[in-house]
Short mmCIF file of C-alpha atoms in Angstrom, two decimals:
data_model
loop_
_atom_site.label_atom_id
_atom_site.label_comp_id
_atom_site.label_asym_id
_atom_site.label_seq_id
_atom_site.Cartn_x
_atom_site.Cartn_y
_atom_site.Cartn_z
CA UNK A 21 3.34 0.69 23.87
CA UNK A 22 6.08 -2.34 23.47
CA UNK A 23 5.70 -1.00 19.44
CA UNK A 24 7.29 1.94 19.89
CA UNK A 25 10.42 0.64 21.85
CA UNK A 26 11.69 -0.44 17.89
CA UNK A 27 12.63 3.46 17.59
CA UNK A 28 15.71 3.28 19.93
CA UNK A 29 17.31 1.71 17.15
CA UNK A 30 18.54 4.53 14.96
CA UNK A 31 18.72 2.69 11.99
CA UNK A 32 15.34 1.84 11.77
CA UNK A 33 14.66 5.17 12.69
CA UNK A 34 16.16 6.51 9.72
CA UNK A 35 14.47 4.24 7.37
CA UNK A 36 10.97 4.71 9.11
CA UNK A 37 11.01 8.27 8.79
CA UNK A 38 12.40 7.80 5.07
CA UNK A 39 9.82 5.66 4.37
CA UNK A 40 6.92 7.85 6.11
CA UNK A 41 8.44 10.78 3.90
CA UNK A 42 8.05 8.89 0.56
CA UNK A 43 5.16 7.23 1.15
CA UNK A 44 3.42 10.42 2.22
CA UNK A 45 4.90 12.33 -1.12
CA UNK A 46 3.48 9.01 -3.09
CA UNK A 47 -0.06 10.09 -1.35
CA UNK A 48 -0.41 13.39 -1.60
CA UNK A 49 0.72 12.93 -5.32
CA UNK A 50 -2.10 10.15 -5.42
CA UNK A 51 -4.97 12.68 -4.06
CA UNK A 52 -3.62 15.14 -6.60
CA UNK A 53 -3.94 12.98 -9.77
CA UNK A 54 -7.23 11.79 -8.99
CA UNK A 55 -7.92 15.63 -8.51
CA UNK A 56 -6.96 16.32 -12.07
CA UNK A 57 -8.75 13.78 -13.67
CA UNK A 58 -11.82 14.34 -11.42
CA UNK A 59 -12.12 17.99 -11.97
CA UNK A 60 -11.39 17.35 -16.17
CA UNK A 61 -13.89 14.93 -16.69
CA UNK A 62 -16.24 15.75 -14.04
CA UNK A 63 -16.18 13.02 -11.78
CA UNK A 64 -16.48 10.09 -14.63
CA UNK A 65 -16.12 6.74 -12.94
CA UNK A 66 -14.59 4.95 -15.62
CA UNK A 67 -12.05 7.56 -16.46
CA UNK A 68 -10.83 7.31 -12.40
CA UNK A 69 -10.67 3.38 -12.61
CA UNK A 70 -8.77 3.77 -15.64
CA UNK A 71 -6.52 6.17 -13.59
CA UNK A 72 -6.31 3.45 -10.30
CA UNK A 73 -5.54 0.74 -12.79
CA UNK A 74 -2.43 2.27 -14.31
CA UNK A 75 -0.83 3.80 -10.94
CA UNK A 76 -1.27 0.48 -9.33
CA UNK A 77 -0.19 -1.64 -12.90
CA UNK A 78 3.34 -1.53 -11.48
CA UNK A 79 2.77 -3.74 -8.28
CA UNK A 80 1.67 -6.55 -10.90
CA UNK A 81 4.07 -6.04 -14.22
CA UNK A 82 7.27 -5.63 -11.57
CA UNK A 83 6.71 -6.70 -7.81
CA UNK A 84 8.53 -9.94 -8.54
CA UNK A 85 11.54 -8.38 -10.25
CA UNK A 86 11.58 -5.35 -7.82
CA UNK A 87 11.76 -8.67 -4.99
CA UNK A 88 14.58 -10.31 -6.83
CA UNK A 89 16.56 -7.15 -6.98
CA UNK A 90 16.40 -6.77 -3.32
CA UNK A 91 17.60 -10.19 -2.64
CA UNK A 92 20.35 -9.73 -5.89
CA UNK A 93 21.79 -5.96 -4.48
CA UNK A 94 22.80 -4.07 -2.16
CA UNK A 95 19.61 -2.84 -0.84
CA UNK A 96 20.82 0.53 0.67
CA UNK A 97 22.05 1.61 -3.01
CA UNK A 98 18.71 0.19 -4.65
CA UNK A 99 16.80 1.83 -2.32
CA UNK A 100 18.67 5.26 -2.66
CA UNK A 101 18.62 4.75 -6.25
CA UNK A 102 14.83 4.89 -6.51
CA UNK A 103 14.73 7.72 -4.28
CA UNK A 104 16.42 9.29 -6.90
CA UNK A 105 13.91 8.96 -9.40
CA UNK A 106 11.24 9.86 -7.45
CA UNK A 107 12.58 13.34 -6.69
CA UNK A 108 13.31 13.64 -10.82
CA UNK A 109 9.49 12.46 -11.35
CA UNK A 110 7.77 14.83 -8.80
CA UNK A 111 10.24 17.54 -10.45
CA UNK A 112 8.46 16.66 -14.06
CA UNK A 113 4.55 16.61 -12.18
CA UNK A 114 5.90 20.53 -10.93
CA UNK A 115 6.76 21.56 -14.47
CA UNK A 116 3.86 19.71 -16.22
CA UNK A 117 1.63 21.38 -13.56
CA UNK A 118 2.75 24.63 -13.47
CA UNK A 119 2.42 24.63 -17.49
CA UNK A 120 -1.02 23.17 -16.91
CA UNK A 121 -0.34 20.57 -19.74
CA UNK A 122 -1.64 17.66 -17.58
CA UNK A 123 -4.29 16.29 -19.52
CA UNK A 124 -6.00 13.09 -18.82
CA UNK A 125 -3.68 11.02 -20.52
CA UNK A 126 -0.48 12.39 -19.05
CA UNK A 127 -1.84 11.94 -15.30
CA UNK A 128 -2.49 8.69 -15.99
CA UNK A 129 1.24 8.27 -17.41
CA UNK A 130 2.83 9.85 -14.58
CA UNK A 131 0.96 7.73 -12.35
CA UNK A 132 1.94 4.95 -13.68
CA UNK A 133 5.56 6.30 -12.67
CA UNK A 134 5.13 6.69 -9.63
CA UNK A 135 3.52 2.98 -8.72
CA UNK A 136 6.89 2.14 -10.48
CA UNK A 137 8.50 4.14 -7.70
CA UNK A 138 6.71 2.74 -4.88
CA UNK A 139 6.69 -1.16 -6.07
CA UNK A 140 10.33 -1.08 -6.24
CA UNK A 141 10.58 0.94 -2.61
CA UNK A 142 8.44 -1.06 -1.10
CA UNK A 143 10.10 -4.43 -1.15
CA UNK A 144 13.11 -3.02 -0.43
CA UNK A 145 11.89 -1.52 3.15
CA UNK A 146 10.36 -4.35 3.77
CA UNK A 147 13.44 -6.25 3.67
CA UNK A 148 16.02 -3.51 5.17
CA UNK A 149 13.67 -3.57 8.24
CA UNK A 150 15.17 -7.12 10.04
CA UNK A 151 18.66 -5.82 9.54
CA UNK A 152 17.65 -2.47 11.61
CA UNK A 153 16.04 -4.22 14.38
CA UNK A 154 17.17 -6.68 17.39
CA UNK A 155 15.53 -10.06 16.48
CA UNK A 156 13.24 -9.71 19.42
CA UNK A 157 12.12 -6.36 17.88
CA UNK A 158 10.52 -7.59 14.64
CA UNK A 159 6.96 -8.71 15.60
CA UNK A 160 7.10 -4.69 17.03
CA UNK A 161 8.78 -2.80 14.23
CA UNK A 162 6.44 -4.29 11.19
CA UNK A 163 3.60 -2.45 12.84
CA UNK A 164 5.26 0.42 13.34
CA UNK A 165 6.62 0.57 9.79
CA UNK A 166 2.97 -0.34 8.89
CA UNK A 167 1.80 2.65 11.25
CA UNK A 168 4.13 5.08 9.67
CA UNK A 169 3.06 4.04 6.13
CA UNK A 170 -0.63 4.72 6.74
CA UNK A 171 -0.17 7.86 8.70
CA UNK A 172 1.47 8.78 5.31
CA UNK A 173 -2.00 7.68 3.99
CA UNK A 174 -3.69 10.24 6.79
CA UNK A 175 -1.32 13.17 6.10
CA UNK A 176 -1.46 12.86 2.33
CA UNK A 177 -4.77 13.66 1.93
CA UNK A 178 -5.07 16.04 4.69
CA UNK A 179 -1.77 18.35 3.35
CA UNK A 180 -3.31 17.48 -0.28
CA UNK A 181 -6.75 18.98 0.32
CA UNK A 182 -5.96 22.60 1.51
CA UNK A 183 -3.27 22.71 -1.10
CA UNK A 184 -5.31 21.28 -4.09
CA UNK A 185 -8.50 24.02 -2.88
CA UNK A 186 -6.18 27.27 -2.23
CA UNK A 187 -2.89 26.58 -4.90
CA UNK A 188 -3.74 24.09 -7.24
CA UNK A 189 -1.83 20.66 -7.94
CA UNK A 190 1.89 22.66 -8.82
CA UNK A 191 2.19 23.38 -5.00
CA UNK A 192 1.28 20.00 -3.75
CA UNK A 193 3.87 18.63 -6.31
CA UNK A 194 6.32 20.47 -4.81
CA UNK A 195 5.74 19.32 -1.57
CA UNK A 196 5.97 15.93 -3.02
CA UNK A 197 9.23 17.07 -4.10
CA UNK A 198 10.67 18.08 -1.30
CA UNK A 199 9.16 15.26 0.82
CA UNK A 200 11.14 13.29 -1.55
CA UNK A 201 14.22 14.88 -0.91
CA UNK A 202 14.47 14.64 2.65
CA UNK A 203 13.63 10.51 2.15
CA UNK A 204 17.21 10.89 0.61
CA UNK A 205 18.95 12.60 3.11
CA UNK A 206 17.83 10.11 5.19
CA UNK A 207 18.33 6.90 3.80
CA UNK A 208 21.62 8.12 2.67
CA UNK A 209 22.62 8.50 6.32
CA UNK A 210 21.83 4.40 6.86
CA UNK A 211 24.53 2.21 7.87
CA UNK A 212 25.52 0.09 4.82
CA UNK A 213 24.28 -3.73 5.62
CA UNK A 214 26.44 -6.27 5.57
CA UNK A 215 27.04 -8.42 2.27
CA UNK A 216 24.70 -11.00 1.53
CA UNK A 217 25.47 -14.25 0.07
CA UNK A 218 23.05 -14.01 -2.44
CA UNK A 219 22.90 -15.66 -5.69
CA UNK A 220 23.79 -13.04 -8.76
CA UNK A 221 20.57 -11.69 -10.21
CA UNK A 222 22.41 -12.77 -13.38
CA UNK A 223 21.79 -16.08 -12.09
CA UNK A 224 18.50 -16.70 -14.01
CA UNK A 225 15.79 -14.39 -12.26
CA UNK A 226 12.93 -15.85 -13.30
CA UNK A 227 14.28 -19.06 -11.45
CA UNK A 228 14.63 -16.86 -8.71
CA UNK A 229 11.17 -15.89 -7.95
CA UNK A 230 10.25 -19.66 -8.30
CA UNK A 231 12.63 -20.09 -5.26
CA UNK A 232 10.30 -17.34 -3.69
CA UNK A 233 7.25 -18.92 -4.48
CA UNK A 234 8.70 -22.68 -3.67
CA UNK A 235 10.12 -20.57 0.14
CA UNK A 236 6.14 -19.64 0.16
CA UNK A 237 4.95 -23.10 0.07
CA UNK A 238 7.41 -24.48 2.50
CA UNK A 239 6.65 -22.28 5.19
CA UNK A 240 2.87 -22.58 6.22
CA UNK A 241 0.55 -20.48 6.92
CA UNK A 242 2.23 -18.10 4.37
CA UNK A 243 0.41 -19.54 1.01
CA UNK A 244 -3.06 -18.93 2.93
CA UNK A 245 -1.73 -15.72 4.25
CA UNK A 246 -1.22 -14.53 0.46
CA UNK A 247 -4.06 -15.74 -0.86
CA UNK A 248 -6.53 -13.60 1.88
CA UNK A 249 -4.18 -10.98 0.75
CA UNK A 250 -5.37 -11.32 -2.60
CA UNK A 251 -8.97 -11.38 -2.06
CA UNK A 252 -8.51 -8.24 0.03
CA UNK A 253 -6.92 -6.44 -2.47
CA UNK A 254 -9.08 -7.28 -5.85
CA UNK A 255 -12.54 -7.37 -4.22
CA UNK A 256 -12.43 -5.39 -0.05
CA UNK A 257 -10.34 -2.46 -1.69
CA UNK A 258 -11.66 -1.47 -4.66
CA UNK A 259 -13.75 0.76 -3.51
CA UNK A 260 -11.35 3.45 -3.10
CA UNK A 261 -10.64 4.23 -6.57
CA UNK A 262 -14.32 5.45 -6.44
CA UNK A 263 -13.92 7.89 -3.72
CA UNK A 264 -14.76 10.73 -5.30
CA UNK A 265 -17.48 9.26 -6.63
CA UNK A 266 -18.87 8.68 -3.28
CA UNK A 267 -18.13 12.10 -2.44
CA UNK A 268 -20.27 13.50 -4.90
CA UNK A 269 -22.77 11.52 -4.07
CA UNK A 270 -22.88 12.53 -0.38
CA UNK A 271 -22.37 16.09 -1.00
CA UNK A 272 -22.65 19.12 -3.31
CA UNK A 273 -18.89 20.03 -2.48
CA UNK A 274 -18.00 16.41 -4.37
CA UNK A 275 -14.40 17.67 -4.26
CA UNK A 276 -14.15 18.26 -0.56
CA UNK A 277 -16.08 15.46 0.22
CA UNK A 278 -13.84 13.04 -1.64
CA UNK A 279 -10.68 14.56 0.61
CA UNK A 280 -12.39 14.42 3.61
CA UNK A 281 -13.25 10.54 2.90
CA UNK A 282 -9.71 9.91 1.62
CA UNK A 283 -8.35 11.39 4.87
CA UNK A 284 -10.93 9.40 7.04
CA UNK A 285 -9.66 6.03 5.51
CA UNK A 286 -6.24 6.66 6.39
CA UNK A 287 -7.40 7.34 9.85
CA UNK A 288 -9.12 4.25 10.38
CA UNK A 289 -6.15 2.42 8.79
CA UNK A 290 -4.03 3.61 11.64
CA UNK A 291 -6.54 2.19 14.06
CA UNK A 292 -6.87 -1.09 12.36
CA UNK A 293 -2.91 -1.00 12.37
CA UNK A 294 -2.81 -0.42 16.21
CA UNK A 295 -4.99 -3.04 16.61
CA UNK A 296 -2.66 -5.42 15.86
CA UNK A 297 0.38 -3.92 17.58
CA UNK A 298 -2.06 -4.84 20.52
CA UNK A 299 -1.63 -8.13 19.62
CA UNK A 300 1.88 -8.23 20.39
CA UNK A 301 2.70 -10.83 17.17
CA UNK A 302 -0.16 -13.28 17.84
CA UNK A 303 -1.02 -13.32 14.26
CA UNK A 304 -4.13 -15.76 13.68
CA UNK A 305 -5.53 -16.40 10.06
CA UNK A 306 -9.11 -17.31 10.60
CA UNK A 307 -9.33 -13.26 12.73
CA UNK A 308 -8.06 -12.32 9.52
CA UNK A 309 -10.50 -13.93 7.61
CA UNK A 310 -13.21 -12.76 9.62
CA UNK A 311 -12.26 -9.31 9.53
CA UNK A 312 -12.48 -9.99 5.74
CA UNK A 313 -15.81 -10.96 5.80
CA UNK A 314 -16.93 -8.14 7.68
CA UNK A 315 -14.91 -5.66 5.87
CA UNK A 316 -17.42 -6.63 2.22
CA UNK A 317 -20.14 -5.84 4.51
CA UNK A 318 -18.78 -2.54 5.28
CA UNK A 319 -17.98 -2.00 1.08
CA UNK A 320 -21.78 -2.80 0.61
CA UNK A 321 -23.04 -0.62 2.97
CA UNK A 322 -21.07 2.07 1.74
CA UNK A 323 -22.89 1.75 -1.72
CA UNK A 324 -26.37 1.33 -0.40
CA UNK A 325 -26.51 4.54 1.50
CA UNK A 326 -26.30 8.40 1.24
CA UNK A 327 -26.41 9.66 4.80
CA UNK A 328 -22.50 11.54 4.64
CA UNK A 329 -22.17 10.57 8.42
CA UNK A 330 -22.76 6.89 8.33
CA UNK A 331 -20.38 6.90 5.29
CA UNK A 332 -17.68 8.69 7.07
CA UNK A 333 -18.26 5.53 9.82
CA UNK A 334 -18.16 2.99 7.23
CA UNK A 335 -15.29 4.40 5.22
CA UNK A 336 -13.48 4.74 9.04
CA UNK A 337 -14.27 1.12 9.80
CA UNK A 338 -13.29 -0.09 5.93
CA UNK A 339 -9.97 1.42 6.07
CA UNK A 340 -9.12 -0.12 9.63
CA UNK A 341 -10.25 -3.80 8.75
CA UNK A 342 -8.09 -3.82 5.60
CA UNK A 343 -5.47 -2.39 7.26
CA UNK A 344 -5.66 -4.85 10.27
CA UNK A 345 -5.92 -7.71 8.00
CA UNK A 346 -3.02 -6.96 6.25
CA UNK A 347 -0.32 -5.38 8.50
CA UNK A 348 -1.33 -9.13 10.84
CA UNK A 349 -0.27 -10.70 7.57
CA UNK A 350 2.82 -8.88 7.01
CA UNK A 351 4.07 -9.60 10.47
CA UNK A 352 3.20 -13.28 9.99
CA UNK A 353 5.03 -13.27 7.06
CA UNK A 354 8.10 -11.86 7.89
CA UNK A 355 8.32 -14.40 11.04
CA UNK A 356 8.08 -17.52 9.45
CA UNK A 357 10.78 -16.40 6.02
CA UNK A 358 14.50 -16.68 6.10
CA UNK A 359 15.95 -13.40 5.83
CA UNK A 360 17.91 -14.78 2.63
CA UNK A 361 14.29 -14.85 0.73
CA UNK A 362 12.69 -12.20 2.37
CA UNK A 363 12.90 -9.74 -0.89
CA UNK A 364 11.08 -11.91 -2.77
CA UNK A 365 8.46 -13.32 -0.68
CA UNK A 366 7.54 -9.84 0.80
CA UNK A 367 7.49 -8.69 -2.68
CA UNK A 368 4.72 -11.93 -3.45
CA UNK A 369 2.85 -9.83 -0.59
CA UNK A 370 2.99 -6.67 -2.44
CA UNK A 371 1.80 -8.23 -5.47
CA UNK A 372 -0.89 -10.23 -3.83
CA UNK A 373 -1.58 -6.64 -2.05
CA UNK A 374 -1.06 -3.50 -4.53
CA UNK A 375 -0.89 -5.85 -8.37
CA UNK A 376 -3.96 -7.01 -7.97
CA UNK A 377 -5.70 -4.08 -7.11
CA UNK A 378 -5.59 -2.43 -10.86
CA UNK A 379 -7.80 -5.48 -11.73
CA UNK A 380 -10.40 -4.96 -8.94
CA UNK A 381 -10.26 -0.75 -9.23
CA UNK A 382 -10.74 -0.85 -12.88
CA UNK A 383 -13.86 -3.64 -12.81
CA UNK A 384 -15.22 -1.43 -10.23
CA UNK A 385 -15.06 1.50 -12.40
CA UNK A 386 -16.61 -0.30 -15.52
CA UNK A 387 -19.37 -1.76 -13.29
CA UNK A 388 -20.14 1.25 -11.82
CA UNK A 389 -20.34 3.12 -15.30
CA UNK A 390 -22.62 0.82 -16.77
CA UNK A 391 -25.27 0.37 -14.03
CA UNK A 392 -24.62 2.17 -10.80
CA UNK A 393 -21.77 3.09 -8.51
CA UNK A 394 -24.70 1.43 -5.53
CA UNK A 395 -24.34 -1.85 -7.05
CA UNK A 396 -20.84 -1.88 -7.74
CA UNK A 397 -20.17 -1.49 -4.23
CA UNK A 398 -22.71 -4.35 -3.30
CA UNK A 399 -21.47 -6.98 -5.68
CA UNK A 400 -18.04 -6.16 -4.58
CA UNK A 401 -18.53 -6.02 -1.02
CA UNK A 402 -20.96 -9.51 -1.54
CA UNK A 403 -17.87 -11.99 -3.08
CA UNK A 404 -15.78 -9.89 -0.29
CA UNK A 405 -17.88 -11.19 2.98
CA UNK A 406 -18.12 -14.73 0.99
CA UNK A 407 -14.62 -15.66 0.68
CA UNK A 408 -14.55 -14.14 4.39
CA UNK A 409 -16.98 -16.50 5.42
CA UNK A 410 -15.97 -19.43 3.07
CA UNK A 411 -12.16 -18.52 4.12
CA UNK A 412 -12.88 -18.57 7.99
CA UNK A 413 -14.35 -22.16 7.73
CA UNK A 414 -11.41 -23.06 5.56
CA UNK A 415 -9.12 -22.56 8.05
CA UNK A 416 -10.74 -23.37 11.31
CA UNK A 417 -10.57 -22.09 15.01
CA UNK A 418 -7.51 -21.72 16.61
CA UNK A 419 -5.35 -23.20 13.55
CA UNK A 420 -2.83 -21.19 11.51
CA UNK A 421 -1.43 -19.00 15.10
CA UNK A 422 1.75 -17.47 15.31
CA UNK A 423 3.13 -15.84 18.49
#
């Protein structure tokens, strides 16, 4: 597959495998605070969107800055840097663990930490990848880099659950740990980019990200792009802060359940995420916002049934629509953005993406509280297939094509 030709490069081999190493440590540490909380409060929906809310707070309160900072510094050192302090921060979830002084409050602290971690990591990938890469390259490395991330998603869970069932949450934080580690090694062995012309971040940030924004609006379709990516993330993704909610609901063995969906989502990601490496960069918003409308059908389904199989299939097909929708508008994105900007517009992505999701996980988990987690998932999935639909016809056939 032409996808996998981006791996000859060996400096976005390096940072692909660093990145697949974090991002997979960020997982499995994901799975195992959800864990906690679900096993000390027995499942309680509110107490798990209160959990999603704060480890995905970062991607709103800092996405912007974290964008800036990739544009202001050298993004080798920032992203080294961060590293760093995510192999201090899965060293703290070891002692905390093995102490067992990891109450409900404190997971939900350290997960706030670690969505610090990530928001900052992420733009910075995002924006070391076109320096690693031949120019012809970049509509195939995006979906690679997206493949890696979301196999991260796959393996998390899966080296979470057996770990979390035989050893408790002190050995999967030290696989975190060391995952974490070796995303070090590697990113410390990345050539050193060449100096940017950048403005100094001293140079007024907050006027910086209003470049971003004004770069957004300048280069069409990227302001449509983002704003699918928002409805994605607040009202098609919600549902996954109330996995294990599901999974008790489908099973005795809630626990097991809940992995077994969690693992099953990051599977279908990676199909949805091959999908459009089949695509060969022919990025087309109104697919997108199709696949949008029939990804809330999928979230209602979910809630109106309790037949374990056919919610396997529709967690499957929910994690590879999402995934498909917004890996296509990643790679549109990062074709139609001047390298100079690409920081902060990819980080306007992230926020669009991961800061809006606290909002959506934590309505979700208040909804479902007070009535039931059933209609949750149907009012939710409704306003998803909606703006689909209402999206779709927004755009029109055949406009808004790249590739």
């Amino acid at each position: 597959m032409d996808m996998f030709r981006t791996l000859r490069h060996r400096p976005f081999r390096l940072l692909w495998t660093s990145a697949l190493l974090i991002q997979l440590a960020h997982w499995l540490a994901v799975v195992a605070f959800q864990w906690e909380v679900a096993n000390r409060t027995n499942n309680n929906a509110l107490l798990l969107g209160i959990l999603y809310f704060f480890t995905t707070a970062p991607f709103l309160l800092f996405s912007l800055p974290a964008g800036v900072l990739a544009d202001t510094r050298d993004r080798r050192r920032l992203l080294l840097a961060v590293l760093c302090c995510a192999v201090v921060l899965d060293s703290l979830c070891i002692l905390l663990a093995g102490l067992d002084a990891m109450p409900t409050i404190m997971v939900t602290a350290l997960g706030f930490l670690a969505g610090c971690v990530v928001t900052v990591v992420s733009p910075t990938n995002q924006a070391l990848i076109a320096g690693t890469v031949a120019t012809a390259d970049l509509a195939s490395a995006i979906p690679l880099q997206a493949a890696g991330l979301n196999l991260a998603r796959i393996l998390g869970p899966a080296v979470a659950g057996p770990l979390l069932m035989l050893a408790g949450s002190t050995l999967a934080f030290t696989v975190c740990c060391l995952a974490a580690i070796a995303a070090v090694l590697l990113a410390w062995r990345l050539p050193a980019p060449p100096r940017p012309a950048f403005p100094p971040v001293r140079a007024r940030m907050h006027r910086q990200v209003l470049a971003g924004i004004a770069h957004v609006r300048q280069r069409p379709p990227a302001a449509a792009a983002l704003a699918i990516t928002a409805i994605t993330s607040v009202f098609g993704s919600s549902y996954q802060a109330q996995l294990p909610v599901v999974g008790a609901r489908i099973s005795d063995d809630g626990n097991t359940a809940f992995l077994v969906l969690a693992t099953l989502g990051g599977v279908g990601s990676l199909f949805g995420i091959f999908s459009v490496a089949r695509r060969r960069g022919r990025m087309s918003l109104p697919a997108a916002a199709k696949q949008l409308t029939a990804l809330g059908i999928v979230v209602a389904l979910v809630g109106m049934t309790t037949s374990a199989p056919l919610v396997a299939l529709l967690i499957i097909a929910a994690g590879g629509l999402t995934l498909s929708i917004m890996t296509s508008i990643s790679s549109l994105l990062q074709q139609v953005i001047d390298d100079t900007q690409r920081g902060r517009v990819m980080s306007l992505y992230i926020l669009c993406w991961g800061g809006l999701l606290p909002f959506g996980g934590l309505a979700m988990g208040v909804l479902s509280q007070a009535t039931d987690p059933g209609w949750s998932f149907a009012i939710f999935g409704g306003v998803t297939a909606v703006a689909g639909l209402a999206s779709t016809f927004r755009t029109g056939p055949g406009r808004t094509r790249l590739g």
